[in-house]
CSV table of C-alpha atoms and ligand atoms in Angstrom, one decimal:
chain,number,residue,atom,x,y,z
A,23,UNK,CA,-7.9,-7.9,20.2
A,24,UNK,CA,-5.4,-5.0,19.5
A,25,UNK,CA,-3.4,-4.6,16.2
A,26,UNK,CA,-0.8,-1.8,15.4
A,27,UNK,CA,-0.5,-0.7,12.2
A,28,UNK,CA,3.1,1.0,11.4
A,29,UNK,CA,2.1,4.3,9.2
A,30,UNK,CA,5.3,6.4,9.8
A,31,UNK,CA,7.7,5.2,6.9
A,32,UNK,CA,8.5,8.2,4.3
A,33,UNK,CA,7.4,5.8,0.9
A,34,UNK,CA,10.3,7.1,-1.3
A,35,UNK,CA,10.1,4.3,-3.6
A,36,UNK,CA,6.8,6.5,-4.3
A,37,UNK,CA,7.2,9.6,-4.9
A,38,UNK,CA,6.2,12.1,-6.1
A,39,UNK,CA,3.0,10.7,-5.4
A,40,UNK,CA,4.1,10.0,-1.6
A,41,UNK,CA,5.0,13.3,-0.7
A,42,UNK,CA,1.3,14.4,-0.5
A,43,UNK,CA,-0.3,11.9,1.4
A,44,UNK,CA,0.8,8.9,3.0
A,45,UNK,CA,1.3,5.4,1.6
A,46,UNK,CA,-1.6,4.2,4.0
A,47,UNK,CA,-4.2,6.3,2.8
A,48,UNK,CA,-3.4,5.7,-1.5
A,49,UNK,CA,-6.5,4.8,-3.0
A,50,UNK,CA,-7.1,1.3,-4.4
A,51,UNK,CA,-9.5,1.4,-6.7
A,52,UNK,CA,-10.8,4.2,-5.2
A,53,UNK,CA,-11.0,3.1,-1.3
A,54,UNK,CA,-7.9,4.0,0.6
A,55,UNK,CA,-5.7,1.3,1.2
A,56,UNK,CA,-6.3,1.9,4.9
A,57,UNK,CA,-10.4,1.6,4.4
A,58,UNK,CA,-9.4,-1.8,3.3
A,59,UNK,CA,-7.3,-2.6,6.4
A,60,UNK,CA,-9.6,-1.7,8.9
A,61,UNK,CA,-12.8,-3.5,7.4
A,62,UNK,CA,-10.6,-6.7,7.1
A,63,UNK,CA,-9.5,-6.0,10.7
A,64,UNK,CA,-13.3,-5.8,12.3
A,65,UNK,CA,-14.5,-8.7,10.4
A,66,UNK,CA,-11.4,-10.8,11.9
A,67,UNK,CA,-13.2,-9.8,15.3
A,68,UNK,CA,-10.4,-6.9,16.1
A,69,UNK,CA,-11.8,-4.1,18.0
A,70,UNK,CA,-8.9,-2.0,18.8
A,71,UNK,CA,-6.5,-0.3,16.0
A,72,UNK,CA,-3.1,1.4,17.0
A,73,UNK,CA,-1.8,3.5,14.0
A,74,UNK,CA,1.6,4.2,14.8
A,75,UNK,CA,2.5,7.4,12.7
A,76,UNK,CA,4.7,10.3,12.7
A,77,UNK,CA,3.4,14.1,12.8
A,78,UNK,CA,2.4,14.3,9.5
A,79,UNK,CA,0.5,10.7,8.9
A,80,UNK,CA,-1.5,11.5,11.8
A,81,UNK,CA,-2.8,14.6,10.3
A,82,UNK,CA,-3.4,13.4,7.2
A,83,UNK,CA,-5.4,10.3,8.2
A,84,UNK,CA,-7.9,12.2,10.7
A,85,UNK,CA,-8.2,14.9,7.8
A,86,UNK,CA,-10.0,11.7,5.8
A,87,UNK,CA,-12.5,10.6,8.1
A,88,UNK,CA,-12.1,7.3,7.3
A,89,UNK,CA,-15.0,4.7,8.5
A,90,UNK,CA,-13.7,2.6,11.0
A,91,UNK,CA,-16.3,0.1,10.8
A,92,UNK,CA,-16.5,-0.3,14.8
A,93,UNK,CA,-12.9,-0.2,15.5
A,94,UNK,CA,-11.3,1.8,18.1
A,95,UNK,CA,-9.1,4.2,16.5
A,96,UNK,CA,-5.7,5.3,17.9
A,97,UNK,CA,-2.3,6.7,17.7
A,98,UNK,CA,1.0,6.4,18.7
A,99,UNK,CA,3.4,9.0,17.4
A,100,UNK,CA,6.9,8.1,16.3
A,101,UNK,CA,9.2,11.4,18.1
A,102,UNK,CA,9.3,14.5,16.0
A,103,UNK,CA,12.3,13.7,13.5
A,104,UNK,CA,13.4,10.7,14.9
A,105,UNK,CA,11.1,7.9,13.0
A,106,UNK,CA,11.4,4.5,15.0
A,107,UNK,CA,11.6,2.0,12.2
A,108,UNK,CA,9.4,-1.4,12.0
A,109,UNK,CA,10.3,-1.9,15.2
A,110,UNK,CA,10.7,0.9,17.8
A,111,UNK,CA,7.0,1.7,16.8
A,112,UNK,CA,6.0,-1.1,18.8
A,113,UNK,CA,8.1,-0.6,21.7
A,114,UNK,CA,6.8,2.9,21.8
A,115,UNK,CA,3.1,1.3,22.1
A,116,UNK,CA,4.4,-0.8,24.7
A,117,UNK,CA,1.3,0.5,27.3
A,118,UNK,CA,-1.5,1.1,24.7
A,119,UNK,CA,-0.6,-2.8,23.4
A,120,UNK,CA,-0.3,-3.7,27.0
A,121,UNK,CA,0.6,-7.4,28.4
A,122,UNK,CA,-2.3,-9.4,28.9
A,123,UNK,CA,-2.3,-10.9,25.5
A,124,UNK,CA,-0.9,-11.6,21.7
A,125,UNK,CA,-1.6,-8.7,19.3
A,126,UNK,CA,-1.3,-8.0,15.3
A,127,UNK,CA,1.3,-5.8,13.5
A,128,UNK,CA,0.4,-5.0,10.1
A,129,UNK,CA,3.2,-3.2,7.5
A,130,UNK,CA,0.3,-0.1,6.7
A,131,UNK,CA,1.8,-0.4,3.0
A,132,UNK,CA,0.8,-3.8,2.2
A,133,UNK,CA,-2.4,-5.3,1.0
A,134,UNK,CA,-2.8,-8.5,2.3
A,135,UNK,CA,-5.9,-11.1,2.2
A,136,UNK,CA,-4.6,-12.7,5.9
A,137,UNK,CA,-6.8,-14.7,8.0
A,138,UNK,CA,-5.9,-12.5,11.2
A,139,UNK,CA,-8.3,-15.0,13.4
A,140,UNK,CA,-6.2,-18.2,12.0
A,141,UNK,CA,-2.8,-16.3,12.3
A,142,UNK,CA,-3.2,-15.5,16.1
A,143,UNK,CA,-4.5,-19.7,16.5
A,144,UNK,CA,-1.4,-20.9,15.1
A,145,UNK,CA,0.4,-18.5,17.0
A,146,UNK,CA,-0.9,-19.7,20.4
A,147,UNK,CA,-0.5,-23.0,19.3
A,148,UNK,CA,3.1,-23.0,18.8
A,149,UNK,CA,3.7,-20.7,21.9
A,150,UNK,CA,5.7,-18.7,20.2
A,151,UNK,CA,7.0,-15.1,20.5
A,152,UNK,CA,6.5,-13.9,16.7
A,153,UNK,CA,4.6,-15.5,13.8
A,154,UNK,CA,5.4,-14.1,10.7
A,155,UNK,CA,2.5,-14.6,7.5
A,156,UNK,CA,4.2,-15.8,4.6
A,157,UNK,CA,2.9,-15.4,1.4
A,158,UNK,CA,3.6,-18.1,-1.2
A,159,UNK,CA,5.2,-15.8,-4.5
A,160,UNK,CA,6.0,-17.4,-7.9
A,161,UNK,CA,9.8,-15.9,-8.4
A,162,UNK,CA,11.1,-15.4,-4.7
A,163,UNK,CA,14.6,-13.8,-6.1
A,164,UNK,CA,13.2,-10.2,-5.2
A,165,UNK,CA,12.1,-11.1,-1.4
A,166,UNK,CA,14.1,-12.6,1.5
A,167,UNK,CA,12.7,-16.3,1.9
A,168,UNK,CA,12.2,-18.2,5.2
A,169,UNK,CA,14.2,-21.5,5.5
A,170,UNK,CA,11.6,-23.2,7.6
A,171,UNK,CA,11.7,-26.4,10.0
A,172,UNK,CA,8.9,-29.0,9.9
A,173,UNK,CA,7.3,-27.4,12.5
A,174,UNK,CA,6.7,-24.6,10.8
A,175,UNK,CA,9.5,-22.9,13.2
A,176,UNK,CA,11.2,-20.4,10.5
A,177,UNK,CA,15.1,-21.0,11.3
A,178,UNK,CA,16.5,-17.5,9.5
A,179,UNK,CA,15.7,-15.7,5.8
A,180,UNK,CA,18.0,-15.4,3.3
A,181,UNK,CA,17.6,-12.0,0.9
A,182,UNK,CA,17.2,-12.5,-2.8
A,183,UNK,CA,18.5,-16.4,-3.5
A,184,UNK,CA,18.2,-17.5,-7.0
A,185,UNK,CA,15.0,-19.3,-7.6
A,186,UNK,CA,16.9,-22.5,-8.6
A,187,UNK,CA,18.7,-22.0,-4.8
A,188,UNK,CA,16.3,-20.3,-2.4
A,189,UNK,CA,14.9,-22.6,0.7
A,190,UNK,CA,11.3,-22.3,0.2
A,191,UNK,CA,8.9,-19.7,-1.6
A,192,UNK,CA,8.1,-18.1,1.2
A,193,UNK,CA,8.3,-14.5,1.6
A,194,UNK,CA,7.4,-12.4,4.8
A,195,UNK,CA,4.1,-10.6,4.2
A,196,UNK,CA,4.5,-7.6,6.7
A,197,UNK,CA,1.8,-9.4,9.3
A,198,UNK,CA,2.6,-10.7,12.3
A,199,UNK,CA,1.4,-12.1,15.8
A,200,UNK,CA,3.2,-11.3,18.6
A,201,UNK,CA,3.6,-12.1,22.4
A,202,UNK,CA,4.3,-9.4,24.9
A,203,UNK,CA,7.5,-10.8,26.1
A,204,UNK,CA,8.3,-9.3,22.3
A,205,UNK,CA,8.5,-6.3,24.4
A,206,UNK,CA,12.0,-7.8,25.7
A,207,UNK,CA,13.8,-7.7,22.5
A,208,UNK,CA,13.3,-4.3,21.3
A,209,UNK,CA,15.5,-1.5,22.6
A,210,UNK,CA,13.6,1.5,23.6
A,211,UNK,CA,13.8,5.2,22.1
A,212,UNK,CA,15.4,4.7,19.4
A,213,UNK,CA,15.0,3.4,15.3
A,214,UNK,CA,14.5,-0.4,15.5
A,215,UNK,CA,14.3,-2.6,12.3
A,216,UNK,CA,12.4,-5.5,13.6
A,217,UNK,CA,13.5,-7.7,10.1
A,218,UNK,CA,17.3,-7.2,11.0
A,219,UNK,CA,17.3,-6.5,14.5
A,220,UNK,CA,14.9,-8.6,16.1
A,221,UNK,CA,13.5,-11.4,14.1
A,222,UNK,CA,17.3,-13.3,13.6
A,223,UNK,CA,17.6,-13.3,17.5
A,224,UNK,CA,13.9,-15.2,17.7
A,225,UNK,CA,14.8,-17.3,15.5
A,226,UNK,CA,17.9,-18.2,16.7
A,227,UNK,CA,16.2,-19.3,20.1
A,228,UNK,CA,14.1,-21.0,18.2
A,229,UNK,CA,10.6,-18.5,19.0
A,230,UNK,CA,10.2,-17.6,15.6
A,231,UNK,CA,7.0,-19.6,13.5
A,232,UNK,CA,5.7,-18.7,10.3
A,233,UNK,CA,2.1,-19.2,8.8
A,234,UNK,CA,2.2,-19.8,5.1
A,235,UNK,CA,-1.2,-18.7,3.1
A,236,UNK,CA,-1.9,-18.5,-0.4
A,237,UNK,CA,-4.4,-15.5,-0.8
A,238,UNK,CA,-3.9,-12.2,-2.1
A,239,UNK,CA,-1.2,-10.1,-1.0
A,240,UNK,CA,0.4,-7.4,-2.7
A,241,UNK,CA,3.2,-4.7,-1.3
A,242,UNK,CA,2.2,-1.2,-3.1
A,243,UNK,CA,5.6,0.5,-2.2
A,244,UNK,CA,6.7,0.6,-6.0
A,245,UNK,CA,4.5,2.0,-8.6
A,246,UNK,CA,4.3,-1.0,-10.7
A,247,UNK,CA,2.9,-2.6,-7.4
A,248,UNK,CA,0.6,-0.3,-7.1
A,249,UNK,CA,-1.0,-0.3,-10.7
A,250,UNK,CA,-1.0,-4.2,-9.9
A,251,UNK,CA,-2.9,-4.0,-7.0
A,252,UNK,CA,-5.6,-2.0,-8.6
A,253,UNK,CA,-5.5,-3.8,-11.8
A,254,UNK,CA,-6.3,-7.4,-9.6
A,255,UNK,CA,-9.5,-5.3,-7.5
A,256,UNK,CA,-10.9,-3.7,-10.7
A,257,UNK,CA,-12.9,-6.6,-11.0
A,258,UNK,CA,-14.9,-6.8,-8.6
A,259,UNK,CA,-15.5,-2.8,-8.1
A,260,UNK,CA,-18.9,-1.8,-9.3
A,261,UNK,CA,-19.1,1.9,-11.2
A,262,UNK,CA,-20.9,4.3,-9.0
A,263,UNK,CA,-24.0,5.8,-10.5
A,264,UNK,CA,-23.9,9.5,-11.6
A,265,UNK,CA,-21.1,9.2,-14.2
A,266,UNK,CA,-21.3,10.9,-17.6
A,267,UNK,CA,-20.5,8.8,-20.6
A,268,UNK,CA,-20.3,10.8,-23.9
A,269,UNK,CA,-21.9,9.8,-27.3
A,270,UNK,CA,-19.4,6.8,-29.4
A,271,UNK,CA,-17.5,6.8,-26.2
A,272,UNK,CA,-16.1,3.1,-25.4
A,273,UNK,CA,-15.3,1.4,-22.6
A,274,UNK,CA,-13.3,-1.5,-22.5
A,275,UNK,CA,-14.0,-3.5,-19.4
A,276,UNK,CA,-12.6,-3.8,-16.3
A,277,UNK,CA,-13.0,0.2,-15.2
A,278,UNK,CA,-13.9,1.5,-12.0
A,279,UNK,CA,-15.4,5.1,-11.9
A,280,UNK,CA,-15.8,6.8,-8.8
A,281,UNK,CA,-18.9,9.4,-8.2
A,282,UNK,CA,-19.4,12.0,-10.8
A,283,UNK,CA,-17.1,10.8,-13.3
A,284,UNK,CA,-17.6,12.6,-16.8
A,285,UNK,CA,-16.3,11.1,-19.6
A,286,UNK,CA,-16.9,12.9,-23.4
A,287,UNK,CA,-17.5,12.1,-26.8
A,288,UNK,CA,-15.8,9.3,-28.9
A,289,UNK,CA,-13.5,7.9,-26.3
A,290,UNK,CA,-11.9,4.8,-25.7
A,291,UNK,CA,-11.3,4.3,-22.2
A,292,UNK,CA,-9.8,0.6,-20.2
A,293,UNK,CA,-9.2,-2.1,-19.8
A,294,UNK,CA,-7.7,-1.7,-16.6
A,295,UNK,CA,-8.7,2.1,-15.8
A,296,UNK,CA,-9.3,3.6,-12.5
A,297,UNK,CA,-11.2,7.3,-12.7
A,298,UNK,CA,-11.4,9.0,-9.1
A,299,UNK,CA,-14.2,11.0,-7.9
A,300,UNK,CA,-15.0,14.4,-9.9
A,301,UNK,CA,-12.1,13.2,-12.9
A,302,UNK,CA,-13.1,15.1,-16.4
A,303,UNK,CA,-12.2,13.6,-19.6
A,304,UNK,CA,-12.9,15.0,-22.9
A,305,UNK,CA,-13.7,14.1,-26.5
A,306,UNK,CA,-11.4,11.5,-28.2
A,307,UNK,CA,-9.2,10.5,-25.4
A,308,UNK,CA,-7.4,7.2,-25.2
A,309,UNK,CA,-7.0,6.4,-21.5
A,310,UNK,CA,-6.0,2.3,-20.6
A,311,UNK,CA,-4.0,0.4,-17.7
A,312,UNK,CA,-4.4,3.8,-15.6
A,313,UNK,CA,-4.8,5.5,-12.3
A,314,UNK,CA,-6.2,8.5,-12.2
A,315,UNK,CA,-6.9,9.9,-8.5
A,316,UNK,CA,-10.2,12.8,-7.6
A,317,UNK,CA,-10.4,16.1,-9.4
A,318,UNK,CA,-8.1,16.2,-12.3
A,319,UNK,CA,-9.1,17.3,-15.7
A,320,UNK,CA,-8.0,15.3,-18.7
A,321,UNK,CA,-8.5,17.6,-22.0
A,322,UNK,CA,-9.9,16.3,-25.4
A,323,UNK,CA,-6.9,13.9,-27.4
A,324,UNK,CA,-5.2,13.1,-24.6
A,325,UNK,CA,-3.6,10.0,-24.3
A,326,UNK,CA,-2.1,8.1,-21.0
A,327,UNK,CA,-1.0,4.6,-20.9
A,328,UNK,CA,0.1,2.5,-17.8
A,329,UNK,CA,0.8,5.9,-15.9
A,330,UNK,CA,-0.6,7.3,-12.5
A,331,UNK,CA,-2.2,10.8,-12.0
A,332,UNK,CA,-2.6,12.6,-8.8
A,333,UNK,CA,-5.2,14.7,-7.9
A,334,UNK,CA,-6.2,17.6,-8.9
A,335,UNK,CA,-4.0,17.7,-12.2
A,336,UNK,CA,-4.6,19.1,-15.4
A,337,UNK,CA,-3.6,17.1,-18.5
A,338,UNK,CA,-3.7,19.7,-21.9
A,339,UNK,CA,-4.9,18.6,-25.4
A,340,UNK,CA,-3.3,16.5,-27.3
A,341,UNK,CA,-0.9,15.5,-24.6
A,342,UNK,CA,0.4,11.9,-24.4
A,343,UNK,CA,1.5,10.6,-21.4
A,344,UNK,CA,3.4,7.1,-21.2
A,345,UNK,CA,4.3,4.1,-19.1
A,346,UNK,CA,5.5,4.1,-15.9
A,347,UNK,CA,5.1,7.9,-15.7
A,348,UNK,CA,3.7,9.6,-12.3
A,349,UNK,CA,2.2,12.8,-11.9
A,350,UNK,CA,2.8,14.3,-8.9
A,351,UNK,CA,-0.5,16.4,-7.5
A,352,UNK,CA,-2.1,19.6,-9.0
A,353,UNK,CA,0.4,19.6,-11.7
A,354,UNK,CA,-0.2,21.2,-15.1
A,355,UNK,CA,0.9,19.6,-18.4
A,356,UNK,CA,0.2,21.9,-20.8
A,357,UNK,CA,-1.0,21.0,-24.7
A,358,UNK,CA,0.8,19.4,-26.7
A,359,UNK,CA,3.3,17.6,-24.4
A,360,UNK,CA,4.8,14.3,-24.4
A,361,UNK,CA,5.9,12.7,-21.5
A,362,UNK,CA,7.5,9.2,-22.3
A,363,UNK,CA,8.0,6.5,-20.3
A,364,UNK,CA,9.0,7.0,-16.5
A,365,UNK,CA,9.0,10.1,-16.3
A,366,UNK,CA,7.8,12.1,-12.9
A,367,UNK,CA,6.6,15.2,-12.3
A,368,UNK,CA,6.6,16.8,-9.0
A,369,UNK,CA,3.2,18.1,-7.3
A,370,UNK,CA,2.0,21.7,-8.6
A,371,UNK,CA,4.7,21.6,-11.7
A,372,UNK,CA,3.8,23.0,-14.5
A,373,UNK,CA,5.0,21.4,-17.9
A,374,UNK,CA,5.1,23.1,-20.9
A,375,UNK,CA,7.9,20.6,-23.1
A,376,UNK,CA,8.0,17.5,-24.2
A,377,UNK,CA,10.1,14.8,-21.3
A,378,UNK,CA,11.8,12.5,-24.0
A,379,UNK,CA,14.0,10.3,-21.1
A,380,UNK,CA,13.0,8.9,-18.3
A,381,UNK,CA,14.0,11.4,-15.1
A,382,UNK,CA,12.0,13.3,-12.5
A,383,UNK,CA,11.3,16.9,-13.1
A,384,UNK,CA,11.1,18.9,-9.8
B,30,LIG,P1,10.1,3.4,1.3
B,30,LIG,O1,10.9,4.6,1.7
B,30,LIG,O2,9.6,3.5,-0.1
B,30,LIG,O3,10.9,2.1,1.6
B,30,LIG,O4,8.9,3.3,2.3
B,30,LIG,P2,8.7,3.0,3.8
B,30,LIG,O5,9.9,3.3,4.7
B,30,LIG,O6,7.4,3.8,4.1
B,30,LIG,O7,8.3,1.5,3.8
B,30,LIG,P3,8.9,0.2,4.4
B,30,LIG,O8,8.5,-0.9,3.5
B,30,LIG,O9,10.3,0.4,4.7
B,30,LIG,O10,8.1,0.1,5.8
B,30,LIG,C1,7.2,-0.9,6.1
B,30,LIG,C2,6.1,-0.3,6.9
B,30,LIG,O11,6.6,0.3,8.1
B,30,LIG,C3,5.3,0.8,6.2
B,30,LIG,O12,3.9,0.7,6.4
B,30,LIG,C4,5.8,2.1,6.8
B,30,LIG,O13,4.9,3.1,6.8
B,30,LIG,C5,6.2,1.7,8.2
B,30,LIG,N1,7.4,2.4,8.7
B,30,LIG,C6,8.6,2.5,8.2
B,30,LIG,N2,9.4,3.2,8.9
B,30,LIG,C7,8.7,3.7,9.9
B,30,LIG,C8,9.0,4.6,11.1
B,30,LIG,O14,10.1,5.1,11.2
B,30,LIG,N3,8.0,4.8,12.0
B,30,LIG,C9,6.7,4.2,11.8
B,30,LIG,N4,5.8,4.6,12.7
B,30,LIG,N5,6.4,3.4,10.8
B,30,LIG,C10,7.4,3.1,9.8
């Protein structure tokens, strides 16, 4: 069994963290959200998995070493500065895929608790040309719904109805089973958006099925996703041994601390906190509903709430950093500074004043 997973978008929605390292491989609490993929993919009994990438994922993602757990590992690369969409990814895979049988596409941005055994059942059992996972979601006003027939047979999606309005509260998941005869309704060479382009003609000839499920699924393409995402897992990460914890220091569970974590003196650090491998923090810091990723040093009354912190950063005394804020990697914020809510920070910046509004500092 083959699945593709589509790696090449840019992740705009999250930069400045995004223009380091790919959306693919951002930690969740601590694993990269790739790690996660392929371990749920080989225990679904999939033993071959496509990464469809541009230049720069590729690179990135052998850099990692990931485990693959057993999987085949390979890659299909998007034309130099011509990325192919959600769609002409898997028309450029057309002969890795091949024709002999269904196969998985997986959004690379999206984590998603799919049975991938089940999906592909109901798939052949409906003989159809795409099935699409649909996640039940509370408030469906952000998402484009499915209308579905009683067969399951999804008849189009309509984008951000009004609760009160909206056909059903199910949203596509970024998962699908496909046929090869897919192959037949996706141009070749050039950007394809398989959402807009291809999925309204299946359903229109009536091809089109969905799978409903109820399990975890979360999209990390915003940063409030992604703080969600890691917030949800916290619980059942275990601390790694080999972590420092200072005298008076407290630590409000859930936290997740990666290998040698240091934390100092007097403290007060979670609920909700995720510390990378290598992360510093000093005396008397206040850290809660955090990310912070490998290698960056948080100095002695600091203070960061509800923000995410690259790698490699530097956070100065007496700093305060608050919600929604994003630092970008290897940037500096010298003592003293208050960053407010939303504010961004490019990678290697160095901050010396105070960010009173919410903007992005380049
Ligand atoms: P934003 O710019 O924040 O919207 O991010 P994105 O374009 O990376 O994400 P989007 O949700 O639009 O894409 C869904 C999935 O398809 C993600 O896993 C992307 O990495 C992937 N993807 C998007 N565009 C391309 C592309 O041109 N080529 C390839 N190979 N994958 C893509």
């Amino acid at each position: 069994m083959k699945a593709l997973i589509l790696t090449g978008g840019f992740g705009t929605r999250l930069r400045p963290l995004s223009c380091t390292r790919p959306k693919i491989l951002f930690p969740i609490v601590n694993k990269p959200l790739l790690q996660w993929t392929l371990e749920r993919l080989a225990k679904n009994n999939v033993n071959e998995a496509i990464m469809a990438v541009n230049y720069q994922t590729e690179v990135a993602i052998k850099q990692h070493r990931i485990p693959r757990h057993g999987l085949h590992v390979t890659y299909s690369r998007d034309p130099l500065r011509k990325p192919l969409g959600t769609g002409g990814p898997i028309k450029k895979a057309e002969k890795r895929i091949g024709h002999d049988s269904h196969f998985l596409v997986l959004n690379g941005d999206i984590f998603a608790d799919v049975n991938y055994t089940e999906i592909l059942r109901t798939h052949q059992k409906k003989d159809a040309v795409a099935t699409i996972a649909l996640h039940r979601v509370e408030d469906p006003s952000r998402y484009g719904v499915a209308e579905l027939a009683k067969d399951s047979r999804i008849k189009r999606f309509i984008e951000k109805a009004p609760r009160e309005t909206a056909p059903s509260d199910l949203i596509n998941a970024g998962v699908y089973a496909l046929s090869p005869e897919i192959f037949k309704y996706i141009p070749k060479g050039r950007a394809v958006s398989i959402e807009y382009e291809v999925f309204p003609k299946l359903a229109e000839e009536g091809v089109l099925y969905g799978y409903a499920y109820d399990d975890l699924w979360r999209d990390i393409g915003k940063p409030e996703d992604y703080l969600e995402i890691n917030r949800t897992l916290i619980n059942s990460a275990i601390t790694q041994p080999r972590c420092r914890i200072g005298k008076d220091t407290k630590l409000n569970e859930p936290t997740a601390f990666d290998k040698q974590v240091s934390v100092g003196r007097e403290s007060v650090i979670g609920p909700h906190v995720v510390l990378g491998q290598n992360v510093t923090v000093g005396n008397n810091v206040h850290i809660q509903d955090s990310v912070i990723l490998s290698g960056t040093a948080v100095s002695d009354f600091a203070s960061i709430d509800g923000a995410i912190i690259g790698e490699g950063v530097y956070i100065g005394e007496n700093t305060k950093i608050g919600r929604g804020c994003i630092i970008g990697d290897h940037a500096k914020i010298k003592d003293n500074t208050v960053l407010t809510e939303r504010v961004s920070i490019c990678p290697a910046k160095e901050i010396s004043e105070s960010v009173l509004t919410s903007k992005c500092i380049t």
